[in-house]
Amino acid sequence: MQKYTLKDFMRDFPDDKTCLEWLKNHRYPDGIYCKTCEKVTPHHHLISSRKSYSCQNCRNHVHPTANTIFHKSRTPLTTWFYVIYRIAQTHGNISAKQIERETGVTYKTAWRMSKLIRSRLDETDENRNDKN
Ligand SMILES: [Zn+2]
């Protein structure tokens, strides 16, 4: 496996919009299902300020961050993605203090983010073990 460097990460996720797009494609690989239209509608407009996508037919909003660790967080998605990248890269061996230094969030936020991300990464590991 080729090493995924910080430079690669910065290229892949340069801004919040890119992170949101990634999240959308990850959660809705076959397109966004609109509850109001009761079907997958082909065109959804990104509304960056609300971190949501609006259905072109009915303007119903879909939030790709709903029910994720990013939900209702004031921390930018780029910061979240960066911390996920760093935790994965260091196999969890990065302290909240270090995250605080690297991203500029408060220690409390760094600790909370790190705890949430670790719990999700643990879940992924468990799933992987089940398959073996
Ligand atoms: Zn719709």
CSV table of N, CA and C and ligand atoms in Angstrom, one decimal:
chain,number,residue,atom,x,y,z
A,1,MET,N,0.8,-1.2,0.0
A,1,MET,CA,0.0,0.0,0.0
A,1,MET,C,0.9,1.2,0.0
A,2,GLN,N,0.5,2.2,-0.9
A,2,GLN,CA,1.3,3.4,-0.9
A,2,GLN,C,1.0,4.3,0.3
A,3,LYS,N,2.0,5.0,0.7
A,3,LYS,CA,1.8,5.8,1.9
A,3,LYS,C,1.0,7.1,1.5
A,4,TYR,N,0.0,7.3,2.3
A,4,TYR,CA,-0.8,8.5,2.1
A,4,TYR,C,-0.2,9.6,3.0
A,5,THR,N,0.4,10.6,2.4
A,5,THR,CA,1.1,11.6,3.1
A,5,THR,C,0.2,12.8,3.5
A,6,LEU,N,0.8,13.6,4.3
A,6,LEU,CA,0.0,14.8,4.7
A,6,LEU,C,-0.2,15.7,3.4
A,7,LYS,N,0.8,15.7,2.6
A,7,LYS,CA,0.7,16.4,1.3
A,7,LYS,C,-0.5,15.9,0.5
A,8,ASP,N,-0.6,14.6,0.4
A,8,ASP,CA,-1.8,14.0,-0.3
A,8,ASP,C,-3.1,14.4,0.3
A,9,PHE,N,-3.1,14.4,1.7
A,9,PHE,CA,-4.3,14.8,2.4
A,9,PHE,C,-4.7,16.2,2.1
A,10,MET,N,-3.7,17.1,2.1
A,10,MET,CA,-3.9,18.5,1.9
A,10,MET,C,-4.4,18.8,0.4
A,11,ARG,N,-4.0,17.9,-0.5
A,11,ARG,CA,-4.4,18.0,-1.9
A,11,ARG,C,-5.8,17.5,-2.0
A,12,ASP,N,-6.2,16.4,-1.3
A,12,ASP,CA,-7.5,15.8,-1.4
A,12,ASP,C,-8.6,16.6,-0.7
A,13,PHE,N,-8.2,17.2,0.4
A,13,PHE,CA,-9.2,17.9,1.2
A,13,PHE,C,-8.8,19.3,1.5
A,14,PRO,N,-8.8,20.2,0.5
A,14,PRO,CA,-8.3,21.5,0.6
A,14,PRO,C,-9.3,22.5,1.4
A,15,ASP,N,-10.6,22.2,1.4
A,15,ASP,CA,-11.5,23.1,2.1
A,15,ASP,C,-12.7,22.3,2.5
A,16,ASP,N,-13.6,23.0,3.3
A,16,ASP,CA,-14.8,22.4,3.9
A,16,ASP,C,-15.7,21.9,2.8
A,17,LYS,N,-15.8,22.6,1.7
A,17,LYS,CA,-16.7,22.1,0.6
A,17,LYS,C,-16.3,20.8,0.1
A,18,THR,N,-15.0,20.6,-0.1
A,18,THR,CA,-14.5,19.3,-0.5
A,18,THR,C,-14.8,18.2,0.5
A,19,CYS,N,-14.7,18.5,1.7
A,19,CYS,CA,-14.9,17.5,2.8
A,19,CYS,C,-16.4,17.1,2.8
A,20,LEU,N,-17.3,18.1,2.6
A,20,LEU,CA,-18.7,17.9,2.6
A,20,LEU,C,-19.1,17.1,1.4
A,21,GLU,N,-18.5,17.4,0.2
A,21,GLU,CA,-18.7,16.6,-1.0
A,21,GLU,C,-18.3,15.1,-0.8
A,22,TRP,N,-17.2,14.9,-0.1
A,22,TRP,CA,-16.7,13.6,0.1
A,22,TRP,C,-17.7,12.8,1.0
A,23,LEU,N,-18.1,13.5,2.1
A,23,LEU,CA,-19.1,13.0,3.0
A,23,LEU,C,-20.4,12.6,2.3
A,24,LYS,N,-20.8,13.5,1.4
A,24,LYS,CA,-22.1,13.2,0.6
A,24,LYS,C,-21.9,12.0,-0.3
A,25,ASN,N,-20.8,12.0,-1.0
A,25,ASN,CA,-20.6,10.8,-1.9
A,25,ASN,C,-20.4,9.5,-1.1
A,26,HIS,N,-19.8,9.6,0.1
A,26,HIS,CA,-19.6,8.4,0.9
A,26,HIS,C,-21.0,7.9,1.4
A,27,ARG,N,-21.8,8.8,1.9
A,27,ARG,CA,-23.1,8.5,2.5
A,27,ARG,C,-24.2,8.1,1.4
A,28,TYR,N,-24.1,8.8,0.3
A,28,TYR,CA,-25.1,8.6,-0.8
A,28,TYR,C,-24.4,8.3,-2.1
A,29,PRO,N,-23.8,7.1,-2.1
A,29,PRO,CA,-23.0,6.8,-3.4
A,29,PRO,C,-23.9,6.7,-4.6
A,30,ASP,N,-25.2,6.4,-4.4
A,30,ASP,CA,-26.1,6.3,-5.5
A,30,ASP,C,-27.0,7.5,-5.7
A,31,GLY,N,-26.6,8.6,-5.1
A,31,GLY,CA,-27.4,9.8,-5.2
A,31,GLY,C,-28.3,10.0,-3.9
A,32,ILE,N,-28.7,11.2,-3.7
A,32,ILE,CA,-29.5,11.5,-2.5
A,32,ILE,C,-31.0,11.2,-2.6
A,33,TYR,N,-31.5,10.4,-1.7
A,33,TYR,CA,-32.9,10.1,-1.7
A,33,TYR,C,-33.6,11.3,-1.0
A,34,CYS,N,-34.6,11.8,-1.8
A,34,CYS,CA,-35.3,13.0,-1.2
A,34,CYS,C,-36.6,12.4,-0.6
A,35,LYS,N,-36.8,12.6,0.7
A,35,LYS,CA,-38.0,12.1,1.4
A,35,LYS,C,-39.3,12.7,0.8
A,36,THR,N,-39.2,14.0,0.4
A,36,THR,CA,-40.4,14.7,-0.1
A,36,THR,C,-40.8,14.2,-1.5
A,37,CYS,N,-39.8,14.1,-2.3
A,37,CYS,CA,-40.1,13.6,-3.7
A,37,CYS,C,-40.3,12.0,-3.7
A,38,GLU,N,-39.9,11.4,-2.6
A,38,GLU,CA,-39.9,9.9,-2.5
A,38,GLU,C,-39.2,9.2,-3.6
A,39,LYS,N,-38.0,9.8,-4.0
A,39,LYS,CA,-37.1,9.1,-4.9
A,39,LYS,C,-35.7,9.8,-4.9
A,40,VAL,N,-34.8,9.1,-5.5
A,40,VAL,CA,-33.5,9.7,-5.6
A,40,VAL,C,-33.5,10.8,-6.7
A,41,THR,N,-33.3,12.0,-6.3
A,41,THR,CA,-33.4,13.1,-7.3
A,41,THR,C,-32.0,13.4,-7.8
A,42,PRO,N,-31.9,13.6,-9.1
A,42,PRO,CA,-30.5,13.7,-9.7
A,42,PRO,C,-29.8,15.0,-9.3
A,43,HIS,N,-30.5,16.0,-9.1
A,43,HIS,CA,-29.8,17.3,-8.8
A,43,HIS,C,-30.0,17.9,-7.4
A,44,HIS,N,-28.9,18.0,-6.7
A,44,HIS,CA,-29.0,18.6,-5.4
A,44,HIS,C,-28.0,19.7,-5.4
A,45,HIS,N,-28.4,20.9,-5.0
A,45,HIS,CA,-27.5,22.1,-4.9
A,45,HIS,C,-26.8,22.1,-3.5
A,46,LEU,N,-25.5,22.3,-3.6
A,46,LEU,CA,-24.8,22.5,-2.3
A,46,LEU,C,-25.1,23.9,-1.7
A,47,ILE,N,-25.4,23.9,-0.4
A,47,ILE,CA,-25.6,25.2,0.3
A,47,ILE,C,-24.5,25.2,1.3
A,48,SER,N,-23.4,25.7,1.0
A,48,SER,CA,-22.2,25.7,1.9
A,48,SER,C,-22.4,26.2,3.3
A,49,SER,N,-23.1,27.3,3.3
A,49,SER,CA,-23.3,28.0,4.6
A,49,SER,C,-24.1,27.2,5.6
A,50,ARG,N,-24.9,26.3,5.0
A,50,ARG,CA,-25.8,25.4,5.9
A,50,ARG,C,-25.3,24.0,5.9
A,51,LYS,N,-24.2,23.7,5.3
A,51,LYS,CA,-23.6,22.4,5.2
A,51,LYS,C,-24.7,21.4,4.7
A,52,SER,N,-25.5,21.8,3.8
A,52,SER,CA,-26.5,20.9,3.3
A,52,SER,C,-26.7,21.0,1.8
A,53,TYR,N,-27.5,20.0,1.3
A,53,TYR,CA,-27.8,19.9,-0.1
A,53,TYR,C,-29.3,20.1,-0.3
A,54,SER,N,-29.7,20.9,-1.2
A,54,SER,CA,-31.1,21.2,-1.5
A,54,SER,C,-31.5,20.5,-2.7
A,55,CYS,N,-32.7,19.8,-2.6
A,55,CYS,CA,-33.3,19.1,-3.8
A,55,CYS,C,-33.7,20.1,-4.8
A,56,GLN,N,-33.4,19.9,-6.0
A,56,GLN,CA,-33.7,20.8,-7.1
A,56,GLN,C,-35.2,20.9,-7.4
A,57,ASN,N,-35.9,19.7,-7.1
A,57,ASN,CA,-37.3,19.7,-7.4
A,57,ASN,C,-38.1,20.4,-6.3
A,58,CYS,N,-37.8,20.1,-5.0
A,58,CYS,CA,-38.7,20.6,-4.0
A,58,CYS,C,-38.0,21.5,-2.9
A,59,ARG,N,-36.7,21.6,-3.1
A,59,ARG,CA,-35.9,22.4,-2.2
A,59,ARG,C,-35.8,21.9,-0.8
A,60,ASN,N,-36.1,20.6,-0.6
A,60,ASN,CA,-36.0,20.0,0.7
A,60,ASN,C,-34.5,19.8,1.0
A,61,HIS,N,-34.1,20.1,2.2
A,61,HIS,CA,-32.6,20.1,2.6
A,61,HIS,C,-32.2,18.7,3.2
A,62,VAL,N,-31.0,18.3,2.7
A,62,VAL,CA,-30.4,17.1,3.3
A,62,VAL,C,-29.1,17.4,3.9
A,63,HIS,N,-28.8,17.0,5.1
A,63,HIS,CA,-27.6,17.3,5.8
A,63,HIS,C,-26.7,16.0,5.8
A,64,PRO,N,-25.7,15.9,5.0
A,64,PRO,CA,-24.8,14.7,5.1
A,64,PRO,C,-24.1,14.5,6.5
A,65,THR,N,-24.1,15.6,7.3
A,65,THR,CA,-23.4,15.4,8.6
A,65,THR,C,-24.4,14.9,9.7
A,66,ALA,N,-25.7,14.8,9.3
A,66,ALA,CA,-26.7,14.3,10.3
A,66,ALA,C,-26.3,12.9,10.8
A,67,ASN,N,-26.4,12.7,12.1
A,67,ASN,CA,-26.1,11.4,12.7
A,67,ASN,C,-24.7,10.9,12.5
A,68,THR,N,-23.8,11.9,12.3
A,68,THR,CA,-22.3,11.5,12.3
A,68,THR,C,-21.7,12.3,13.4
A,69,ILE,N,-20.4,12.0,13.6
A,69,ILE,CA,-19.7,12.7,14.7
A,69,ILE,C,-19.5,14.2,14.4
A,70,PHE,N,-19.8,14.6,13.1
A,70,PHE,CA,-19.6,16.0,12.8
A,70,PHE,C,-20.9,16.8,13.0
A,71,HIS,N,-21.9,16.1,13.4
A,71,HIS,CA,-23.2,16.8,13.5
A,71,HIS,C,-23.2,17.9,14.6
A,72,LYS,N,-23.7,19.0,14.2
A,72,LYS,CA,-23.8,20.2,15.1
A,72,LYS,C,-22.5,20.7,15.7
A,73,SER,N,-21.4,20.3,15.1
A,73,SER,CA,-20.1,20.7,15.5
A,73,SER,C,-19.8,22.1,14.9
A,74,ARG,N,-19.2,22.9,15.7
A,74,ARG,CA,-18.8,24.3,15.2
A,74,ARG,C,-17.4,24.2,14.6
A,75,THR,N,-16.7,23.1,14.8
A,75,THR,CA,-15.4,22.9,14.2
A,75,THR,C,-15.5,22.6,12.7
A,76,PRO,N,-14.6,23.3,11.9
A,76,PRO,CA,-14.7,23.1,10.5
A,76,PRO,C,-14.4,21.6,10.1
A,77,LEU,N,-15.1,21.2,9.0
A,77,LEU,CA,-14.9,19.8,8.6
A,77,LEU,C,-13.4,19.5,8.2
A,78,THR,N,-12.7,20.5,7.7
A,78,THR,CA,-11.3,20.3,7.4
A,78,THR,C,-10.5,19.9,8.6
A,79,THR,N,-10.8,20.6,9.7
A,79,THR,CA,-10.2,20.3,11.0
A,79,THR,C,-10.5,18.8,11.4
A,80,TRP,N,-11.8,18.5,11.4
A,80,TRP,CA,-12.2,17.1,11.7
A,80,TRP,C,-11.4,16.1,10.8
A,81,PHE,N,-11.4,16.3,9.5
A,81,PHE,CA,-10.8,15.4,8.6
A,81,PHE,C,-9.3,15.3,8.9
A,82,TYR,N,-8.7,16.4,9.2
A,82,TYR,CA,-7.3,16.5,9.5
A,82,TYR,C,-7.0,15.6,10.8
A,83,VAL,N,-7.8,15.8,11.8
A,83,VAL,CA,-7.6,15.0,13.0
A,83,VAL,C,-7.8,13.5,12.8
A,84,ILE,N,-8.8,13.2,12.0
A,84,ILE,CA,-9.0,11.8,11.6
A,84,ILE,C,-7.8,11.2,10.9
A,85,TYR,N,-7.3,12.0,10.0
A,85,TYR,CA,-6.1,11.6,9.3
A,85,TYR,C,-4.9,11.4,10.2
A,86,ARG,N,-4.7,12.3,11.1
A,86,ARG,CA,-3.6,12.2,12.1
A,86,ARG,C,-3.7,11.0,13.0
A,87,ILE,N,-4.9,10.8,13.5
A,87,ILE,CA,-5.2,9.7,14.4
A,87,ILE,C,-4.9,8.3,13.7
A,88,ALA,N,-5.4,8.2,12.5
A,88,ALA,CA,-5.2,7.0,11.7
A,88,ALA,C,-3.8,6.8,11.4
A,89,GLN,N,-3.1,7.9,11.0
A,89,GLN,CA,-1.7,7.9,10.6
A,89,GLN,C,-0.8,7.4,11.8
A,90,THR,N,-1.1,7.9,13.0
A,90,THR,CA,-0.3,7.6,14.2
A,90,THR,C,-0.8,6.3,14.9
A,91,HIS,N,-1.8,5.7,14.3
A,91,HIS,CA,-2.5,4.5,15.0
A,91,HIS,C,-3.0,4.9,16.4
A,92,GLY,N,-3.5,6.1,16.5
A,92,GLY,CA,-4.1,6.5,17.7
A,92,GLY,C,-3.1,7.1,18.7
A,93,ASN,N,-1.8,7.1,18.4
A,93,ASN,CA,-0.8,7.6,19.3
A,93,ASN,C,-0.6,9.1,19.1
A,94,ILE,N,-1.6,9.9,19.3
A,94,ILE,CA,-1.5,11.3,19.2
A,94,ILE,C,-2.3,11.9,20.4
A,95,SER,N,-1.7,12.7,21.2
A,95,SER,CA,-2.5,13.3,22.3
A,95,SER,C,-3.4,14.4,21.9
A,96,ALA,N,-4.3,14.7,22.8
A,96,ALA,CA,-5.2,15.8,22.6
A,96,ALA,C,-4.4,17.1,22.6
A,97,LYS,N,-3.4,17.1,23.4
A,97,LYS,CA,-2.5,18.3,23.5
A,97,LYS,C,-1.8,18.6,22.1
A,98,GLN,N,-1.4,17.5,21.5
A,98,GLN,CA,-0.7,17.6,20.2
A,98,GLN,C,-1.7,18.1,19.1
A,99,ILE,N,-3.0,17.6,19.2
A,99,ILE,CA,-4.0,18.0,18.3
A,99,ILE,C,-4.3,19.5,18.5
A,100,GLU,N,-4.3,19.9,19.7
A,100,GLU,CA,-4.5,21.3,20.0
A,100,GLU,C,-3.5,22.2,19.4
A,101,ARG,N,-2.2,21.7,19.5
A,101,ARG,CA,-1.1,22.5,18.9
A,101,ARG,C,-1.2,22.5,17.4
A,102,GLU,N,-1.5,21.4,16.8
A,102,GLU,CA,-1.5,21.4,15.3
A,102,GLU,C,-2.7,22.0,14.6
A,103,THR,N,-3.8,22.1,15.3
A,103,THR,CA,-5.0,22.6,14.7
A,103,THR,C,-5.5,23.9,15.2
A,104,GLY,N,-5.1,24.3,16.4
A,104,GLY,CA,-5.5,25.5,17.0
A,104,GLY,C,-6.9,25.5,17.7
A,105,VAL,N,-7.5,24.3,17.8
A,105,VAL,CA,-8.7,24.1,18.6
A,105,VAL,C,-8.4,24.1,20.0
A,106,THR,N,-9.4,24.3,20.9
A,106,THR,CA,-9.1,24.3,22.4
A,106,THR,C,-8.8,22.8,22.8
A,107,TYR,N,-8.1,22.7,23.9
A,107,TYR,CA,-7.8,21.4,24.4
A,107,TYR,C,-9.1,20.6,24.6
A,108,LYS,N,-10.1,21.2,25.1
A,108,LYS,CA,-11.4,20.5,25.4
A,108,LYS,C,-12.0,19.9,24.1
A,109,THR,N,-11.9,20.8,23.0
A,109,THR,CA,-12.4,20.3,21.7
A,109,THR,C,-11.6,19.2,21.2
A,110,ALA,N,-10.2,19.4,21.3
A,110,ALA,CA,-9.3,18.4,20.8
A,110,ALA,C,-9.6,17.0,21.5
A,111,TRP,N,-9.8,17.1,22.8
A,111,TRP,CA,-10.0,15.9,23.6
A,111,TRP,C,-11.3,15.2,23.1
A,112,ARG,N,-12.4,16.0,23.0
A,112,ARG,CA,-13.7,15.5,22.6
A,112,ARG,C,-13.6,14.9,21.1
A,113,MET,N,-13.0,15.6,20.2
A,113,MET,CA,-12.9,15.1,18.9
A,113,MET,C,-12.1,13.8,18.8
A,114,SER,N,-11.0,13.7,19.6
A,114,SER,CA,-10.2,12.6,19.6
A,114,SER,C,-10.9,11.4,20.2
A,115,LYS,N,-11.7,11.6,21.2
A,115,LYS,CA,-12.5,10.5,21.8
A,115,LYS,C,-13.6,10.0,20.8
A,116,LEU,N,-14.3,10.9,20.2
A,116,LEU,CA,-15.3,10.5,19.2
A,116,LEU,C,-14.7,9.7,18.0
A,117,ILE,N,-13.6,10.2,17.5
A,117,ILE,CA,-12.9,9.6,16.3
A,117,ILE,C,-12.4,8.2,16.7
A,118,ARG,N,-11.8,8.1,17.9
A,118,ARG,CA,-11.3,6.8,18.3
A,118,ARG,C,-12.4,5.8,18.5
A,119,SER,N,-13.5,6.2,19.0
A,119,SER,CA,-14.6,5.3,19.2
A,119,SER,C,-15.1,4.8,17.9
A,120,ARG,N,-15.1,5.6,16.8
A,120,ARG,CA,-15.5,5.2,15.5
A,120,ARG,C,-14.5,4.3,14.9
A,121,LEU,N,-13.2,4.6,15.1
A,121,LEU,CA,-12.1,3.8,14.5
A,121,LEU,C,-12.1,2.4,15.1
A,122,ASP,N,-12.4,2.4,16.4
A,122,ASP,CA,-12.5,1.1,17.1
A,122,ASP,C,-13.6,0.2,16.5
A,123,GLU,N,-14.7,0.8,16.3
A,123,GLU,CA,-15.9,0.1,15.6
A,123,GLU,C,-15.4,-0.5,14.3
A,124,THR,N,-14.7,0.3,13.5
A,124,THR,CA,-14.3,-0.2,12.2
A,124,THR,C,-13.3,-1.4,12.4
A,125,ASP,N,-12.4,-1.3,13.4
A,125,ASP,CA,-11.5,-2.4,13.7
A,125,ASP,C,-12.3,-3.7,14.1
A,126,GLU,N,-13.3,-3.5,14.9
A,126,GLU,CA,-14.1,-4.7,15.3
A,126,GLU,C,-14.8,-5.3,14.1
A,127,ASN,N,-15.3,-4.5,13.2
A,127,ASN,CA,-15.9,-5.1,12.0
A,127,ASN,C,-14.9,-5.9,11.2
A,128,ARG,N,-13.7,-5.3,11.1
A,128,ARG,CA,-12.7,-6.0,10.3
A,128,ARG,C,-12.4,-7.3,10.9
A,129,ASN,N,-12.3,-7.4,12.3
A,129,ASN,CA,-12.0,-8.6,12.9
A,129,ASN,C,-13.0,-9.7,12.7
A,130,ASP,N,-14.3,-9.3,12.7
A,130,ASP,CA,-15.4,-10.2,12.5
A,130,ASP,C,-15.3,-10.9,11.2
A,131,LYS,N,-14.8,-10.2,10.2
A,131,LYS,CA,-14.7,-10.8,8.9
A,131,LYS,C,-13.6,-11.9,8.7
A,132,ASN,N,-12.6,-11.7,9.6
A,132,ASN,CA,-11.4,-12.7,9.5
A,132,ASN,C,-11.7,-14.1,10.1
B,1,ZN,ZN,-37.2,16.7,-3.4
